[in-house]
Short mmCIF file of C-alpha atoms and ligand atoms in Angstrom, two decimals:
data_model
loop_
_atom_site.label_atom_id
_atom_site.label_comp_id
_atom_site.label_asym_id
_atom_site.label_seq_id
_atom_site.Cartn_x
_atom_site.Cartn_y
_atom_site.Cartn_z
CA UNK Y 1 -48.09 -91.77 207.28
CA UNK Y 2 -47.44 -94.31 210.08
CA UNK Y 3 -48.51 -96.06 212.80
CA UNK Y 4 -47.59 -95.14 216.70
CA UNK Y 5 -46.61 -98.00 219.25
CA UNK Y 6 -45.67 -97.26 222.88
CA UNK Y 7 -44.18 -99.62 224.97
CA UNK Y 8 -44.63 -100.06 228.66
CA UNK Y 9 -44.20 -96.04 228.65
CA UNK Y 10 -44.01 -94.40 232.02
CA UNK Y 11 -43.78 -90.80 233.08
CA UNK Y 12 -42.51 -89.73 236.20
CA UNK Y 13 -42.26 -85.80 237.66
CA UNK Y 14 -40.19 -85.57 240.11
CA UNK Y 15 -37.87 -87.83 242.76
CA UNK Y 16 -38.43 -90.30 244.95
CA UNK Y 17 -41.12 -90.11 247.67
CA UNK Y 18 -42.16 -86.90 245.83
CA UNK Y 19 -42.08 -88.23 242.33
CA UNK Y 20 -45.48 -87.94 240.33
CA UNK Y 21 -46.37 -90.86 238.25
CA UNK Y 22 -48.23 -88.65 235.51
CA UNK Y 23 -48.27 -92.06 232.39
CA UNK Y 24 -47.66 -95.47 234.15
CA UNK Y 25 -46.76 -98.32 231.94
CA UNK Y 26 -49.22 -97.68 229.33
CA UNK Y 27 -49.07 -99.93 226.44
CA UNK Y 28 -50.99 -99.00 223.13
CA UNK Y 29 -50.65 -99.87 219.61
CA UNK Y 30 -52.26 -97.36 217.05
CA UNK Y 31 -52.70 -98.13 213.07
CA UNK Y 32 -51.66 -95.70 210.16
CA UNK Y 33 -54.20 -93.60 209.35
CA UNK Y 34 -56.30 -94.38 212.31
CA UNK Y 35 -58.17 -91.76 214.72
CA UNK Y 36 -57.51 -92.18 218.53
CA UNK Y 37 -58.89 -90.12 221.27
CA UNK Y 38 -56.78 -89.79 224.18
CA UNK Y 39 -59.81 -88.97 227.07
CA UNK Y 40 -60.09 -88.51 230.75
CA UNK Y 41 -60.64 -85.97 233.22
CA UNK Y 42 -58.22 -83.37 234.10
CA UNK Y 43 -54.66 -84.05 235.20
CA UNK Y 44 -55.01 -87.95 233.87
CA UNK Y 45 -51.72 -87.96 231.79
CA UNK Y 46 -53.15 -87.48 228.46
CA UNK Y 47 -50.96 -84.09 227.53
CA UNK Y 48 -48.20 -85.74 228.97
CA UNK Y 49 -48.31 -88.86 226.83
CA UNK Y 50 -49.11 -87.23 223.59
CA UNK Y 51 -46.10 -85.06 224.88
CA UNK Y 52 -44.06 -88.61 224.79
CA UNK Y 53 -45.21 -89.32 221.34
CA UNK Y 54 -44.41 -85.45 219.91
CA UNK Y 55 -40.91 -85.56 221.87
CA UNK Y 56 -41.71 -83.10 224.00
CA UNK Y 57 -41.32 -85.50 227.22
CA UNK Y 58 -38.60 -87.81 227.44
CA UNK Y 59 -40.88 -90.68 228.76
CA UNK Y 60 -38.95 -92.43 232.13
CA UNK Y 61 -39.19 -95.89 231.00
CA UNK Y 62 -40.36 -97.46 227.81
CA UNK Y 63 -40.06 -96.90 224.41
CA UNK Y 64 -41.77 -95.16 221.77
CA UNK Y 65 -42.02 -95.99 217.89
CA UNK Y 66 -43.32 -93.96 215.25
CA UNK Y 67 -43.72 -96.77 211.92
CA UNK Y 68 -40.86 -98.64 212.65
CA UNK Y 69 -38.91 -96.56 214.14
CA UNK Y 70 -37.44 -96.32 217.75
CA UNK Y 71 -37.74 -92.37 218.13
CA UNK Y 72 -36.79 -92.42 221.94
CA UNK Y 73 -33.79 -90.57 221.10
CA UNK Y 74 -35.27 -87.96 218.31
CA UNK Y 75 -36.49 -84.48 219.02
CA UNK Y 76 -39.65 -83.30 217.70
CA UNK Y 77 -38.48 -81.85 214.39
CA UNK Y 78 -36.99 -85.31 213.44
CA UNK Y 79 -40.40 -87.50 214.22
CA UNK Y 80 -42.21 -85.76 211.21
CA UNK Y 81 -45.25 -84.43 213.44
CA UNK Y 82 -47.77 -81.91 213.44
CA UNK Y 83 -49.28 -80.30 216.69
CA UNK Y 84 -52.55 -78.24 217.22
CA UNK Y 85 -52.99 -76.79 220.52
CA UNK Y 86 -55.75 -74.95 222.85
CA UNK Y 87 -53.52 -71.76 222.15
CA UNK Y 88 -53.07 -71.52 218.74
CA UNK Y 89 -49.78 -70.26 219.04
CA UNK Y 90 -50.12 -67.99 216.20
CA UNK Y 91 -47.12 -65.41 215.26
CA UNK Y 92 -49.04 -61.59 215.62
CA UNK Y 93 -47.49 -59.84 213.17
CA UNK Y 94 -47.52 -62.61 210.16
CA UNK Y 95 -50.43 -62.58 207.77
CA UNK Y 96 -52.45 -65.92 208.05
CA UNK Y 97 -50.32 -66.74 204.75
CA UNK Y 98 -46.98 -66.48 206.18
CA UNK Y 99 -48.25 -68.11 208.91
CA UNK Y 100 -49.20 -70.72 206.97
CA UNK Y 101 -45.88 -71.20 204.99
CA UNK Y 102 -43.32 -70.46 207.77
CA UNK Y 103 -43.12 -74.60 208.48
CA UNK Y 104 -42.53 -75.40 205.44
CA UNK Y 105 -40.14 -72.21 204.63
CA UNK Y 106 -37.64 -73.20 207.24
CA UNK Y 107 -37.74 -77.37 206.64
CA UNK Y 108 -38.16 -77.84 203.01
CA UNK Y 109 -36.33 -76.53 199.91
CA UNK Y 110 -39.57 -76.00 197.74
CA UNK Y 111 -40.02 -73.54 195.75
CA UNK Y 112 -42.18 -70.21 196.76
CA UNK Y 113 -44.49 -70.85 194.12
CA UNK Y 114 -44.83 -74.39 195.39
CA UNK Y 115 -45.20 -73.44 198.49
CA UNK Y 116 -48.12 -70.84 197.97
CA UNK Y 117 -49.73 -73.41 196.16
CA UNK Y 118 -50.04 -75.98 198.99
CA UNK Y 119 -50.49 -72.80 201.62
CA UNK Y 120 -53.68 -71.96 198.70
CA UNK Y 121 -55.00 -75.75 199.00
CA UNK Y 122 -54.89 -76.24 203.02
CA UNK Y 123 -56.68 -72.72 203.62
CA UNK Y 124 -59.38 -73.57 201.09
CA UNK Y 125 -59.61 -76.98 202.76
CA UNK Y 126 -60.09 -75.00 205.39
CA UNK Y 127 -62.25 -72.28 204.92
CA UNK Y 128 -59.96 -69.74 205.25
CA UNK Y 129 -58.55 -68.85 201.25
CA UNK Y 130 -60.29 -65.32 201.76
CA UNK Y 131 -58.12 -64.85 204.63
CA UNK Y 132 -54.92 -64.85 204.05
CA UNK Y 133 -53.63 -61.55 203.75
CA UNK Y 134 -55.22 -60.84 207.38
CA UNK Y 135 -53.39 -60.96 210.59
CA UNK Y 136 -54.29 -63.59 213.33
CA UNK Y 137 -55.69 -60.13 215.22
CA UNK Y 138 -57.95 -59.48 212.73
CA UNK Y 139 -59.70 -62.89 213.17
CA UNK Y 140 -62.02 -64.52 215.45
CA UNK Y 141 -61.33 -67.36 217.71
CA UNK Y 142 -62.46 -70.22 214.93
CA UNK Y 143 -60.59 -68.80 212.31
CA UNK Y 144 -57.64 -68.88 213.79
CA UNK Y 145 -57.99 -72.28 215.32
CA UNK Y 146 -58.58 -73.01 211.22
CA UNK Y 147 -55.39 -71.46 210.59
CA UNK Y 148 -53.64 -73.45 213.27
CA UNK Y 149 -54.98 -76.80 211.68
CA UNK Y 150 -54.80 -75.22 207.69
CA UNK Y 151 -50.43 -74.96 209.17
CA UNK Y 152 -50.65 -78.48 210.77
CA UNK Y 153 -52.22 -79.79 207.22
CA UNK Y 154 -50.19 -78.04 204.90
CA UNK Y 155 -46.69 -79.76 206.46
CA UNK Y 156 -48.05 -83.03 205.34
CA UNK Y 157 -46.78 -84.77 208.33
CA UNK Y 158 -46.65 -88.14 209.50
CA UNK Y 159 -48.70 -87.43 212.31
CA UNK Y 160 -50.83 -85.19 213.84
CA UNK Y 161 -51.07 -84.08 217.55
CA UNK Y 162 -54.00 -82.32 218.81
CA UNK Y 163 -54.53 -81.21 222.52
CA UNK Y 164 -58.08 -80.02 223.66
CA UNK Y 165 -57.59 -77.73 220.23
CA UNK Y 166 -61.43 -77.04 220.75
CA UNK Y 167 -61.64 -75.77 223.95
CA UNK Y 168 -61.21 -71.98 223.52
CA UNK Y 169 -64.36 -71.97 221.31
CA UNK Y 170 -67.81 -71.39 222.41
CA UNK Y 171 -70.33 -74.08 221.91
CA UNK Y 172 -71.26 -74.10 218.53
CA UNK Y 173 -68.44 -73.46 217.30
CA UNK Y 174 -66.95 -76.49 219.12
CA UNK Y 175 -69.75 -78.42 217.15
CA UNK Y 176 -68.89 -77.32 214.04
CA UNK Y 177 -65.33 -77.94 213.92
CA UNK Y 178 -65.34 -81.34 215.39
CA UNK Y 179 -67.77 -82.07 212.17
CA UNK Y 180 -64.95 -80.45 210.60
CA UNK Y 181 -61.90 -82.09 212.15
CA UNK Y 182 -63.81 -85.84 211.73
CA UNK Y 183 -64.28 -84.61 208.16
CA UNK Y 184 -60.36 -83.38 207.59
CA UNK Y 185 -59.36 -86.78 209.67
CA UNK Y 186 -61.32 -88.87 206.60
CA UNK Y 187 -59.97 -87.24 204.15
CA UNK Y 188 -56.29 -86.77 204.77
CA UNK Y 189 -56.10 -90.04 206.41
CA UNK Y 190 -53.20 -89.03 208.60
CA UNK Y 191 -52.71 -90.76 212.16
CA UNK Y 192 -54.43 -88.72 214.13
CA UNK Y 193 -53.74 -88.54 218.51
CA UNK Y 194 -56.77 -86.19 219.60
CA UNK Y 195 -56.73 -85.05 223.55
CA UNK Y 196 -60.06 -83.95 225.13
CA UNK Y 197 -61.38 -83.76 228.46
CA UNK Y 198 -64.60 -83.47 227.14
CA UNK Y 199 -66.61 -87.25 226.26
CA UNK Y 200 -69.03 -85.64 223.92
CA UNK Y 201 -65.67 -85.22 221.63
CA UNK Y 202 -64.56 -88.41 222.35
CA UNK Y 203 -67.90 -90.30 221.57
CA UNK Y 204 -68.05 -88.31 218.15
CA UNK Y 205 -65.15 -87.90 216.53
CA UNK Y 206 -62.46 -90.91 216.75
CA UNK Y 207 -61.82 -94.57 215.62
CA UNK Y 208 -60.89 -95.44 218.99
CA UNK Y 209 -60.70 -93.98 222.66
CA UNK Y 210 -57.75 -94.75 225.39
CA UNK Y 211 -59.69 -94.12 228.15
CA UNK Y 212 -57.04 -92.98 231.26
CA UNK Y 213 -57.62 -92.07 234.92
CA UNK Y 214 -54.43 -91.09 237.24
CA UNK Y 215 -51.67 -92.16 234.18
CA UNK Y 216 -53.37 -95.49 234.03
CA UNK Y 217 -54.97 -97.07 231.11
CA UNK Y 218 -58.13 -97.91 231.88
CA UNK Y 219 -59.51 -99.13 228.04
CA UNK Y 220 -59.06 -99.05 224.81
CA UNK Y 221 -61.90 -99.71 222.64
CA UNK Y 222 -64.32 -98.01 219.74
CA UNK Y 223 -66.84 -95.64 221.49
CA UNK Y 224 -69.31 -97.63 221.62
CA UNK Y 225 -67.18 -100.15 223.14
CA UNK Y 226 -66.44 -98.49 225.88
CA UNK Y 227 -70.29 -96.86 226.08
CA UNK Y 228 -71.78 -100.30 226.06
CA UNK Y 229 -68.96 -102.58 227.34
CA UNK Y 230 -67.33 -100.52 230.07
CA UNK Y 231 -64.64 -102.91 231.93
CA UNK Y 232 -64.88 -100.41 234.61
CA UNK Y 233 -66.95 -98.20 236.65
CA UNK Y 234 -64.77 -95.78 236.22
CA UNK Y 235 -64.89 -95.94 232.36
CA UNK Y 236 -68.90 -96.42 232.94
CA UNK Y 237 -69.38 -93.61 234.43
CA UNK Y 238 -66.97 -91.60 232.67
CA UNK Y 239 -68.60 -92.48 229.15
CA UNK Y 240 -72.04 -90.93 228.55
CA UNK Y 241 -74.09 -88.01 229.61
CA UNK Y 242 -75.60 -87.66 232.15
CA UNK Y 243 -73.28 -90.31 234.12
CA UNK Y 244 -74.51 -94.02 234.65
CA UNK Y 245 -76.42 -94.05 238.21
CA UNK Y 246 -74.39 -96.65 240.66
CA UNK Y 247 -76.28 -98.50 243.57
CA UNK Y 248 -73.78 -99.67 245.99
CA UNK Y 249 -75.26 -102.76 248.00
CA UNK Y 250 -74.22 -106.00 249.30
CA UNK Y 251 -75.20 -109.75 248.26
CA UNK Y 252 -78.03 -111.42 250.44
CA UNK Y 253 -78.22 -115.22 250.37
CA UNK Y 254 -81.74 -115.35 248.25
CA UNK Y 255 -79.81 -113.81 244.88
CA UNK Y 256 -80.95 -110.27 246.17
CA UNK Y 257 -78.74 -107.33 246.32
CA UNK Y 258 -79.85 -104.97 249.09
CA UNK Y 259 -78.94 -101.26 248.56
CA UNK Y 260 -80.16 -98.55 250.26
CA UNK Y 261 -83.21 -97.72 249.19
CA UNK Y 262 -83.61 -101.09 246.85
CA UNK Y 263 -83.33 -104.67 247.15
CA UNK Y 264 -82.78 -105.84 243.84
CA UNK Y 265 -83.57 -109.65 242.53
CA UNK Y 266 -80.54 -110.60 240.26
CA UNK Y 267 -81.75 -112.60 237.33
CA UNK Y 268 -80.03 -115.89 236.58
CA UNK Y 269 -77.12 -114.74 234.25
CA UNK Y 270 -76.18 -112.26 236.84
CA UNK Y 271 -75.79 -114.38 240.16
CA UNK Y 272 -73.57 -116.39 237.75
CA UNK Y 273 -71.45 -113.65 236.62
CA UNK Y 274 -71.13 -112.39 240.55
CA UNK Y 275 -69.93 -115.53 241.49
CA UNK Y 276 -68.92 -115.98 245.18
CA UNK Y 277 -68.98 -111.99 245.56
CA UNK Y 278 -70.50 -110.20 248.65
CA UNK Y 279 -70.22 -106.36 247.31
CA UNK Y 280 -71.72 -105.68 243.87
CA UNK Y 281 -72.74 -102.29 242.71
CA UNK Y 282 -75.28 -101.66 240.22
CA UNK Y 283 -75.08 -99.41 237.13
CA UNK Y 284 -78.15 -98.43 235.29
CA UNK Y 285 -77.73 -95.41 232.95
CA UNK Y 286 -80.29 -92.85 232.89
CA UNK Y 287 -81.89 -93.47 229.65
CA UNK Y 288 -82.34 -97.43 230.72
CA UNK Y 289 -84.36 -96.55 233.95
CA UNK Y 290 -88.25 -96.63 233.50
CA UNK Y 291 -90.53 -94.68 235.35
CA UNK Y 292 -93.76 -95.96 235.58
CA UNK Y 293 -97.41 -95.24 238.09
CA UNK Y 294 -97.00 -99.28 239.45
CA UNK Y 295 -93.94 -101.23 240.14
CA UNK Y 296 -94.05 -103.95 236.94
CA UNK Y 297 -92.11 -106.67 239.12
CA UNK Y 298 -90.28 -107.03 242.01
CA UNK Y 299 -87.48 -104.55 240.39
CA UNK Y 300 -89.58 -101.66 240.65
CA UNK Y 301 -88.70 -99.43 243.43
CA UNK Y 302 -90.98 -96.39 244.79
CA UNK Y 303 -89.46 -92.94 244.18
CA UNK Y 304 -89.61 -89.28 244.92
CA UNK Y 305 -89.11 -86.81 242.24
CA UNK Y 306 -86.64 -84.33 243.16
CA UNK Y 307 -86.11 -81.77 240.08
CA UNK Y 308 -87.39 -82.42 236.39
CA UNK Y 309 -85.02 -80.49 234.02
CA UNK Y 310 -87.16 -80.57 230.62
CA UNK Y 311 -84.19 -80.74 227.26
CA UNK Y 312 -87.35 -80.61 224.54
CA UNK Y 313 -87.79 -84.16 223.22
CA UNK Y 314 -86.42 -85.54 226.64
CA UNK Y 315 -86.03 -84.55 230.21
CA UNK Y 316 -83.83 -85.29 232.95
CA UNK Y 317 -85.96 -86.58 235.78
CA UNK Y 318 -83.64 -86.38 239.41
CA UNK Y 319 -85.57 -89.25 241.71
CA UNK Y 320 -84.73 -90.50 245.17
CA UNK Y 321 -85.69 -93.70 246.50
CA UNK Y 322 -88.77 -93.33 249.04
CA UNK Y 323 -87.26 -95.98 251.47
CA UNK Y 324 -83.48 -95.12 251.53
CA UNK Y 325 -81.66 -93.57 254.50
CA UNK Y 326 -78.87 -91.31 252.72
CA UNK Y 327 -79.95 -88.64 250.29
CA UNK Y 328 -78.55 -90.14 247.49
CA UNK Y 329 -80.54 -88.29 243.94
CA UNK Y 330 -80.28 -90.47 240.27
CA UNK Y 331 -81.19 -89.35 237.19
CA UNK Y 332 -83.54 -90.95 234.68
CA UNK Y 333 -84.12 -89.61 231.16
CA UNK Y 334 -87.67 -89.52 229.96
CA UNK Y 335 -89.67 -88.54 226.53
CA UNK Y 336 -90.13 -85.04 227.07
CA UNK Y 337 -93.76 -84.89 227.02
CA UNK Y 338 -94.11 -87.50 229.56
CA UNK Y 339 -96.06 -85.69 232.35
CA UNK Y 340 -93.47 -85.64 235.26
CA UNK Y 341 -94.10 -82.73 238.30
CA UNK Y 342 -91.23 -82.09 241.59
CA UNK Y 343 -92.52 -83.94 244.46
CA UNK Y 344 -94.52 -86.83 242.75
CA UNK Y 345 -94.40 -90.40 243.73
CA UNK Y 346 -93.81 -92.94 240.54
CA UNK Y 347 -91.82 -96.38 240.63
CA UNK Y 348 -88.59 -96.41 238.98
CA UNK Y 349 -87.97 -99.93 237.03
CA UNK Y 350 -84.81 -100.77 236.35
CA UNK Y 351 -85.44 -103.83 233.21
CA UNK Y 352 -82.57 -106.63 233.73
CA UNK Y 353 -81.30 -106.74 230.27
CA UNK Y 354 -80.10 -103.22 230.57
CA UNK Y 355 -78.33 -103.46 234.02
CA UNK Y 356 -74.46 -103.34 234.53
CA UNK Y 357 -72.76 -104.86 237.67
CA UNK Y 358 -69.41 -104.10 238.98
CA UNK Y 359 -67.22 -105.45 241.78
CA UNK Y 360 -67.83 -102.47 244.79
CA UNK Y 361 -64.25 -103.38 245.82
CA UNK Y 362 -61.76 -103.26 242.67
CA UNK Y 363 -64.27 -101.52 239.94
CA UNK Y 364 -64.25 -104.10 237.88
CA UNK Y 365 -67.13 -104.74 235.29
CA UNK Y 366 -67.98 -108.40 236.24
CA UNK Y 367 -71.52 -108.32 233.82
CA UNK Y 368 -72.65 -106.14 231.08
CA UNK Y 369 -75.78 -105.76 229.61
CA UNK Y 370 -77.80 -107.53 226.69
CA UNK Y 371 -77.11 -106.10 223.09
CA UNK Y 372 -79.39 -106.18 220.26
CA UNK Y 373 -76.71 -106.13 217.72
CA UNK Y 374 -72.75 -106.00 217.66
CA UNK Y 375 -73.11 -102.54 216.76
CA UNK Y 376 -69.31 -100.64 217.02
CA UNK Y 377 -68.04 -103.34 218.53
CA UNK Y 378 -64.44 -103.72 216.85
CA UNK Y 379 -63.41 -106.95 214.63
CA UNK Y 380 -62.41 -108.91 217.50
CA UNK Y 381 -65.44 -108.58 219.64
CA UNK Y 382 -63.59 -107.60 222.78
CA UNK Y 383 -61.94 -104.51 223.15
CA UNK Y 384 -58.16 -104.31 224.50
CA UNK Y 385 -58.18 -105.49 228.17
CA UNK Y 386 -56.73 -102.62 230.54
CA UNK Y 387 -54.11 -104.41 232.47
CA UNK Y 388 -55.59 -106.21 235.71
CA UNK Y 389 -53.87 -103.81 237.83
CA UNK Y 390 -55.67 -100.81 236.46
CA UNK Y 391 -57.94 -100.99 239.23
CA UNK Y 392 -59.99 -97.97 241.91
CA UNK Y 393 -61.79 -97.90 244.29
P1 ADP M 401 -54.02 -84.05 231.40
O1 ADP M 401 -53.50 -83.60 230.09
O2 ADP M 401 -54.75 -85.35 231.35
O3 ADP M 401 -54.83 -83.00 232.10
P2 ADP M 401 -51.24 -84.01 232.21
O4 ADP M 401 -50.59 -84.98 231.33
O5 ADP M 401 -51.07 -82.56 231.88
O6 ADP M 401 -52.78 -84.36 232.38
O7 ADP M 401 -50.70 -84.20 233.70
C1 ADP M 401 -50.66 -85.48 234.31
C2 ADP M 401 -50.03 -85.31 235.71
O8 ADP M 401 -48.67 -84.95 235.57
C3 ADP M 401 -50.68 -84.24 236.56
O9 ADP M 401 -50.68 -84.68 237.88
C4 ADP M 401 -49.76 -83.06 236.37
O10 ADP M 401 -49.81 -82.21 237.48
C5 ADP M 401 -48.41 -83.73 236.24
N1 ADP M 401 -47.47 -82.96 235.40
C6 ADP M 401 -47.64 -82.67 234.08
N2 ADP M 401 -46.59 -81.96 233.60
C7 ADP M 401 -45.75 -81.78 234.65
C8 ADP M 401 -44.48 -81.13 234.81
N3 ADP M 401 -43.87 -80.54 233.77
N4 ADP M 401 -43.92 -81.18 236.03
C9 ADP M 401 -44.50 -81.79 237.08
N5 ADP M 401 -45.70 -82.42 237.00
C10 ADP M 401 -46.32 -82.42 235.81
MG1 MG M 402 -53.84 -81.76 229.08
#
């Protein structure tokens, strides 16, 4: 087992003008044994740097160690990894058994009865110790995706790799075998680097997410960290389903901030934390929003109901503000047998303790809302800071 550290690593595709910057100068340290998720949407660099770690991709600048080790110069075989994929990669006309034992056939002297008996262990560890005289065509998508991780487990490695190894699965299946892989993770206590595009995964299964938009690192923090203490709107928004609702609007002298559609009154810890700022957008996320028949205090706000999609015990509730001038639609999440019908008139509330503000300009979280408890916040209190550059607009 070990522990991963990378090192101002940057990836670059390409020359010059032309050059894409797919990892830029991302700096991460990751314990032995622990679980990271490596999230963001599509095309964000997180293949690429998990390709950096396996020694797939020779990274452009920076260096990469695996335990103490300085593996720039190493190939995959020599950094002692193991790699699940989308595509499981499986070889056709093997039985799930030799698949299982070709790994450690060609990189280990043990002996065939040795080796059956660790091939035996991973597939019952997996599920899978009825099948292994089958061939991967004989199987259905989960099972092989078990053999895939029962040949990843059974090489004992210092390391395991896994890109979006879920994806190819329908959707109960995908819930199962996260359950599965969180399970596996806790008991083998390998490092584990987990890609997904997908934040349900990345809320559920890891120790800790590296949150990354366009190569750049935009936090690093437990789930709930990064749920509850986004230092972004990009990570705000990113983290938690449906999205967090943004109100764009701009500081009037009275402590107001006038969006369209709202004027909201900032309580007193939040005209401290906006400071001298003039552009300050709101984040409320849908479950935090209250709709109510009368306004409760000046941050109440008359809306329209738009579409009400019913889940069982809650529904999604799609409002528009009554007085604003662009079509803008948010969503609020109600107790599914609160009586909501398209096209009524209610006032949305949005309670101060549960309101996130953000810099309109750079993105940057400038006040978070009130906690009850520390709950999943990490030993230190604060999660990693992103570098100060990391910034959108
Ligand atoms: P993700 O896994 O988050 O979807 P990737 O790491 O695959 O993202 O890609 C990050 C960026 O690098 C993308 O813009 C992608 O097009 C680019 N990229 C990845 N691999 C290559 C490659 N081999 N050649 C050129 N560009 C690449
Ligand atoms: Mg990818």
């Amino acid at each position: 087992m070990a522990s991963i550290t990378l090192d101002n690593v940057t990836k670059r595709f390409g020359e010059g003008g032309d050059a894409v910057v797919a990892v830029d100068d991302v700096s991460l340290e990751i314990e032995d044994g622990e679980f990271v998720i490596f999230v963001g949407p599509s095309g964000s660099g997180k293949s690429t740097l998990m390709r950096m770690v396996a020694g797939l991709e020779t990274q452009s600048d920076g260096d990469v160690y695996i335990g103490d080790a300085l593996v720039n110069q190493l190939g995959p075989r020599a950094r002692d990894i193991a790699m699940v994929f989308q595509n499981y990669a499986l070889y056709p006309n093997m039985t799930v058994e030799e698949n299982m034992s070709f790994g450690l056939k060609m990189s280990t002297d043990l002996s065939a009865d040795e080796i059956e008996r660790q091939v035996t262990e991973a597939a019952e560890m997996m599920g899978i110790g009825n099948l292994l005289d089958n061939k991967p065509g004989e199987l259905s998508g989960g099972q092989q995706q078990r053999v895939a991780l029962g040949r990843a487990i059974v090489r004992d490695p210092n390391v395991f790799l896994m890109d979006e190894p879920l994806s190819n699965l329908d959707a109960k299946l995908r819930t199962t075998m996260r359950t599965e892989i969180n399970r596996l993770q806790n008991d083998l206590d390998v490092t584990t680097l987990y890609v997904t595009h997908d934040q349900t995964e990345a809320m559920t299964m890891g120790d800790r997410l590296v949150v990354l938009n366009y190569g750049e690192l935009q936090q690093v923090g437990t789930p709930l960290e990064c749920f509850y203490r986004p230092q972004n709107r990009f990570v705000a928004g990113f983290i938690g389903s449906p999205s967090m609702n943004f109100f764009e609007g701009d500081v009037a002298d009275a402590g107001t901030l006038v969006c369209d559609g709202l004027a909201y009154e900032l309580s007193e810890r939040m005209r401290s934390n906006v400071g001298d700022r003039a552009e300050v957008t709101i984040g409320a996320r849908p479950e935090d929003i209250e709709l109510h028949d009368d306004p409760v205090d000046t941050n109440g706000f008359e809306v329209v109901v738009d579409v009400v999609e019913p889940m069982g015990s809650i529904s999604y509730v799609y409002i528009q503000p009554v007085d604003q001038s662009h079509e803008q639609t948010f969503v609020v999440e109600v107790d599914g047998q609160q009586p909501i019908t398209e096209g009524q008139r209610l006032y949305a509330h949005f309670p101060s303790e549960d309101v996130h503000l953000f810099d309109t300009k750079s993105g940057e979280a400038i006040h978070q809302r009130k906690l009850d408890s520390d709950v999943g916040m990490s030993a230190g209190g604060q999660s990693q800071n992103a570098s100060a550059s990391s910034s959108q607009s």
